[in-house]
C-alpha positions as semicolon CSV with decimal commas, in nm:
position;residue;x (nm);y (nm);z (nm)
1;M;7,062;10,821;8,461
2;E;7,261;11,049;8,239
3;E;7,204;11,333;8,466
4;L;7,342;11,133;8,754
5;R;7,656;11,010;8,564
6;S;7,723;11,381;8,472
7;T;7,683;11,481;8,843
8;I;7,918;11,201;8,944
9;Q;8,168;11,276;8,670
10;T;8,174;11,661;8,777
11;M;8,207;11,557;9,139
12;A;8,509;11,352;9,055
13;R;8,664;11,633;8,872
14;R;8,610;11,879;9,156
15;F;8,756;11,632;9,401
16;G;9,049;11,613;9,163
17;F;9,037;11,240;9,090
18;L;9,163;11,289;8,748
19;N;9,468;11,488;8,846
20;K;9,804;11,294;8,824
21;N;9,905;11,424;9,166
22;C;9,670;11,520;9,443
23;C;9,925;11,718;9,642
24;V;10,269;11,821;9,721
25;V;10,395;11,757;10,062
26;A;10,755;11,838;10,180
27;G;10,865;11,849;9,816
28;C;10,702;11,520;9,723
29;D;10,461;11,478;9,452
30;I;10,195;11,238;9,601
31;S;9,954;11,074;9,362
32;L;9,598;11,014;9,448
33;V;9,657;10,634;9,498
34;Q;9,973;10,708;9,707
35;S;9,763;10,938;9,928
36;H;9,504;10,659;9,977
37;I;9,782;10,425;10,065
38;L;9,924;10,656;10,334
39;Y;9,579;10,710;10,491
40;E;9,524;10,343;10,514
41;I;9,848;10,275;10,656
42;D;9,823;10,571;10,919
43;R;9,472;10,450;11,038
44;R;9,618;10,081;11,103
45;H;9,895;9,966;11,329
46;E;10,156;9,810;11,124
47;P;9,913;9,628;10,865
48;S;10,055;9,398;10,610
49;M;10,094;9,477;10,244
50;Q;9,798;9,236;10,166
51;Q;9,562;9,409;10,428
52;V;9,614;9,747;10,274
53;A;9,609;9,617;9,920
54;N;9,255;9,460;9,994
55;A;9,132;9,751;10,183
56;L;9,200;9,960;9,863
57;G;9,079;9,703;9,627
58;M;9,423;9,696;9,447
59;D;9,604;9,388;9,300
60;V;9,919;9,320;9,480
61;T;10,156;9,385;9,152
62;T;10,014;9,740;9,118
63;F;10,013;9,808;9,501
64;S;10,360;9,680;9,527
65;R;10,490;9,919;9,287
66;Q;10,328;10,203;9,456
67;I;10,482;10,092;9,795
68;Q;10,818;10,100;9,619
69;S;10,768;10,465;9,522
70;L;10,669;10,540;9,866
71;I;10,976;10,385;10,018
72;K;11,178;10,572;9,761
73;M;11,031;10,886;9,865
74;K;11,090;10,797;10,233
75;L;10,751;10,792;10,354
76;V;10,698;10,429;10,421
77;V;10,910;10,153;10,559
78;K;10,838;9,777;10,476
79;T;10,953;9,511;10,729
80;A;10,927;9,125;10,732
81;S;10,699;9,009;10,992
82;S;10,867;8,835;11,277
83;A;10,576;8,568;11,296
84;D;10,593;8,507;10,919
85;R;10,900;8,623;10,704
86;R;10,681;8,594;10,376
87;V;10,447;8,865;10,516
88;Y;10,550;9,231;10,497
89;L;10,438;9,501;10,739
90;L;10,405;9,863;10,651
91;S;10,460;10,181;10,873
92;L;10,498;10,547;10,805
93;T;10,825;10,705;10,855
94;T;10,823;11,041;11,030
95;E;10,809;11,211;10,695
96;G;10,516;10,987;10,583
97;K;10,325;11,061;10,918
98;F;10,379;11,440;10,856
99;A;10,261;11,382;10,474
100;A;9,960;11,179;10,601
101;T;9,853;11,430;10,856
102;A;9,907;11,720;10,598
103;I;9,666;11,566;10,352
104;D;9,422;11,483;10,627
105;E;9,426;11,839;10,734
106;E;9,390;11,971;10,383
107;M;9,093;11,731;10,325
108;K;8,920;11,865;10,622
109;R;8,976;12,228;10,532
110;Y;8,836;12,160;10,189
111;L;8,527;11,960;10,324
112;N;8,462;12,219;10,591
113;E;8,464;12,494;10,305
114;V;8,230;12,309;10,099
115;F;8,009;12,210;10,357
116;S;8,000;12,557;10,506
117;R;7,787;12,664;10,210
118;M;7,503;12,426;10,342
119;N;7,281;12,449;10,640
120;E;7,281;12,167;10,906
121;F;6,998;11,987;10,748
122;E;7,155;12,002;10,398
123;R;7,495;11,874;10,532
124;E;7,340;11,572;10,734
125;T;7,121;11,486;10,423
126;V;7,436;11,490;10,194
127;I;7,625;11,276;10,456
128;R;7,341;11,026;10,509
129;S;7,303;10,985;10,120
130;L;7,676;10,939;10,060
131;K;7,673;10,653;10,335
132;L;7,376;10,512;10,158
133;L;7,536;10,535;9,826
134;N;7,870;10,378;9,970
135;D;7,671;10,093;10,150
136;S;7,488;10,015;9,817
137;M;7,797;10,012;9,625
138;A;7,972;9,773;9,856
139;K;7,686;9,514;9,813
140;S;7,678;9,553;9,457
141;S;7,810;9,278;9,236
142;V;7,963;9,509;8,967
143;C;8,105;9,788;9,195
144;C;8,497;9,827;9,136
145;S;8,491;9,572;8,880
146;P;8,668;9,651;8,528
147;F;8,429;9,746;8,242
148;M;8,413;9,468;7,971
Protein backbone atom coordinates (compact mmCIF):
# COMPACT_ATOMS: atom_id res chain seq x y z
CA MET A 1 0.00 0.00 0.00
CA GLU A 2 2.92 2.38 0.62
CA GLU A 3 3.98 2.07 -3.03
CA LEU A 4 0.39 2.76 -4.15
CA ARG A 5 0.15 5.84 -1.93
CA SER A 6 3.49 7.09 -3.24
CA THR A 7 2.31 6.59 -6.83
CA ILE A 8 -0.93 8.49 -6.20
CA GLN A 9 0.94 11.30 -4.39
CA THR A 10 3.38 11.63 -7.30
CA MET A 11 0.55 11.61 -9.84
CA ALA A 12 -1.26 14.37 -7.90
CA ARG A 13 1.89 16.52 -7.97
CA ARG A 14 2.40 15.92 -11.70
CA PHE A 15 -1.19 16.96 -12.39
CA GLY A 16 -0.50 20.15 -10.41
CA PHE A 17 -3.14 19.44 -7.75
CA LEU A 18 -0.91 21.06 -5.10
CA ASN A 19 -0.40 24.28 -7.05
CA LYS A 20 -2.23 27.37 -5.79
CA ASN A 21 -3.32 28.22 -9.32
CA CYS A 22 -3.84 25.79 -12.14
CA CYS A 23 -3.64 28.31 -14.91
CA VAL A 24 -3.78 31.89 -16.08
CA VAL A 25 -6.43 32.66 -18.67
CA ALA A 26 -7.00 36.17 -20.07
CA GLY A 27 -4.97 37.61 -17.20
CA CYS A 28 -6.98 35.78 -14.51
CA ASP A 29 -5.26 33.43 -12.07
CA ILE A 30 -7.64 30.47 -11.83
CA SER A 31 -7.36 27.97 -8.99
CA LEU A 32 -7.89 24.25 -9.43
CA VAL A 33 -11.22 24.48 -7.57
CA GLN A 34 -12.34 27.35 -9.78
CA SER A 35 -11.41 25.42 -12.92
CA HIS A 36 -13.57 22.51 -11.71
CA ILE A 37 -16.47 24.92 -11.09
CA LEU A 38 -16.13 26.41 -14.58
CA TYR A 39 -16.07 22.89 -16.06
CA GLU A 40 -19.25 21.85 -14.22
CA ILE A 41 -21.14 25.03 -15.13
CA ASP A 42 -20.02 24.69 -18.75
CA ARG A 43 -21.28 21.12 -19.11
CA ARG A 44 -24.75 21.89 -17.70
CA HIS A 45 -27.43 24.35 -18.81
CA GLU A 46 -27.86 26.98 -16.08
CA PRO A 47 -27.31 24.67 -13.11
CA SER A 48 -28.27 25.77 -9.62
CA MET A 49 -25.56 26.57 -7.10
CA GLN A 50 -26.61 23.48 -5.13
CA GLN A 51 -26.32 21.21 -8.18
CA VAL A 52 -22.75 22.31 -8.91
CA ALA A 53 -21.71 22.22 -5.24
CA ASN A 54 -23.11 18.67 -4.96
CA ALA A 55 -21.38 17.56 -8.17
CA LEU A 56 -18.07 18.78 -6.74
CA GLY A 57 -18.70 17.46 -3.23
CA MET A 58 -18.25 20.93 -1.75
CA ASP A 59 -20.10 22.49 1.14
CA VAL A 60 -22.25 25.43 0.06
CA THR A 61 -20.37 28.04 2.15
CA THR A 62 -16.98 27.25 0.54
CA PHE A 63 -18.63 26.94 -2.86
CA SER A 64 -20.38 30.30 -2.45
CA ARG A 65 -17.06 32.04 -1.72
CA GLN A 66 -15.56 30.54 -4.87
CA ILE A 67 -18.57 31.68 -6.92
CA GLN A 68 -18.20 35.22 -5.56
CA SER A 69 -14.55 35.20 -6.70
CA LEU A 70 -15.55 33.98 -10.17
CA ILE A 71 -18.24 36.68 -10.37
CA LYS A 72 -15.65 39.36 -9.45
CA MET A 73 -13.39 37.95 -12.17
CA LYS A 74 -16.34 38.37 -14.60
CA LEU A 75 -16.33 34.65 -15.47
CA VAL A 76 -19.66 33.63 -13.91
CA VAL A 77 -23.12 35.17 -13.59
CA LYS A 78 -25.52 34.24 -10.78
CA THR A 79 -29.24 34.88 -11.30
CA ALA A 80 -32.29 34.07 -9.22
CA SER A 81 -34.52 31.38 -10.70
CA SER A 82 -37.83 32.68 -12.04
CA ALA A 83 -39.51 29.51 -10.70
CA ASP A 84 -38.08 29.83 -7.16
CA ARG A 85 -36.37 33.08 -6.09
CA ARG A 86 -34.48 31.20 -3.33
CA VAL A 87 -32.59 29.19 -5.97
CA TYR A 88 -29.69 30.79 -7.84
CA LEU A 89 -28.69 29.63 -11.31
CA LEU A 90 -25.16 29.86 -12.67
CA SER A 91 -23.95 30.55 -16.17
CA LEU A 92 -20.66 31.47 -17.79
CA THR A 93 -20.01 34.89 -19.23
CA THR A 94 -18.31 35.14 -22.61
CA GLU A 95 -15.02 35.45 -20.73
CA GLY A 96 -15.97 32.45 -18.57
CA LYS A 97 -16.74 30.34 -21.62
CA PHE A 98 -13.39 31.37 -23.11
CA ALA A 99 -11.60 30.41 -19.87
CA ALA A 100 -13.41 27.05 -19.63
CA THR A 101 -12.59 26.27 -23.27
CA ALA A 102 -8.95 27.32 -22.86
CA ILE A 103 -8.54 25.11 -19.77
CA ASP A 104 -10.24 22.21 -21.54
CA GLU A 105 -7.97 22.56 -24.58
CA GLU A 106 -4.86 22.72 -22.40
CA MET A 107 -5.92 19.56 -20.50
CA LYS A 108 -6.56 17.75 -23.80
CA ARG A 109 -3.10 18.76 -25.07
CA TYR A 110 -1.49 17.63 -21.82
CA LEU A 111 -3.30 14.27 -21.75
CA ASN A 112 -2.63 13.65 -25.45
CA GLU A 113 1.07 14.30 -24.86
CA VAL A 114 1.15 11.97 -21.82
CA PHE A 115 -0.79 9.21 -23.59
CA SER A 116 1.33 9.56 -26.75
CA ARG A 117 4.10 7.75 -24.88
CA MET A 118 1.91 4.62 -24.59
CA ASN A 119 0.72 2.15 -27.15
CA GLU A 120 -3.02 1.65 -27.73
CA PHE A 121 -3.26 -1.34 -25.36
CA GLU A 122 -1.53 0.62 -22.56
CA ARG A 123 -3.78 3.65 -23.10
CA GLU A 124 -6.92 1.51 -22.99
CA THR A 125 -5.64 -0.31 -19.89
CA VAL A 126 -4.94 2.95 -18.05
CA ILE A 127 -8.33 4.44 -18.98
CA ARG A 128 -10.17 1.25 -18.02
CA SER A 129 -8.25 1.09 -14.73
CA LEU A 130 -8.97 4.75 -13.91
CA LYS A 131 -12.68 4.19 -14.57
CA LEU A 132 -12.61 1.12 -12.32
CA LEU A 133 -10.84 3.07 -9.56
CA ASN A 134 -13.28 5.98 -9.94
CA ASP A 135 -16.30 3.65 -9.75
CA SER A 136 -14.90 1.93 -6.67
CA MET A 137 -14.21 5.29 -5.00
CA ALA A 138 -17.82 6.35 -5.69
CA LYS A 139 -19.05 3.25 -3.84
CA SER A 140 -16.66 3.67 -0.90
CA SER A 141 -18.05 4.81 2.42
CA VAL A 142 -14.87 6.80 3.17
CA CYS A 143 -14.18 8.47 -0.18
CA CYS A 144 -14.09 12.24 -0.01
CA SER A 145 -14.68 12.24 3.76
CA PRO A 146 -12.35 14.27 5.95
CA PHE A 147 -9.76 12.30 7.88
CA MET A 148 -10.13 12.10 11.65
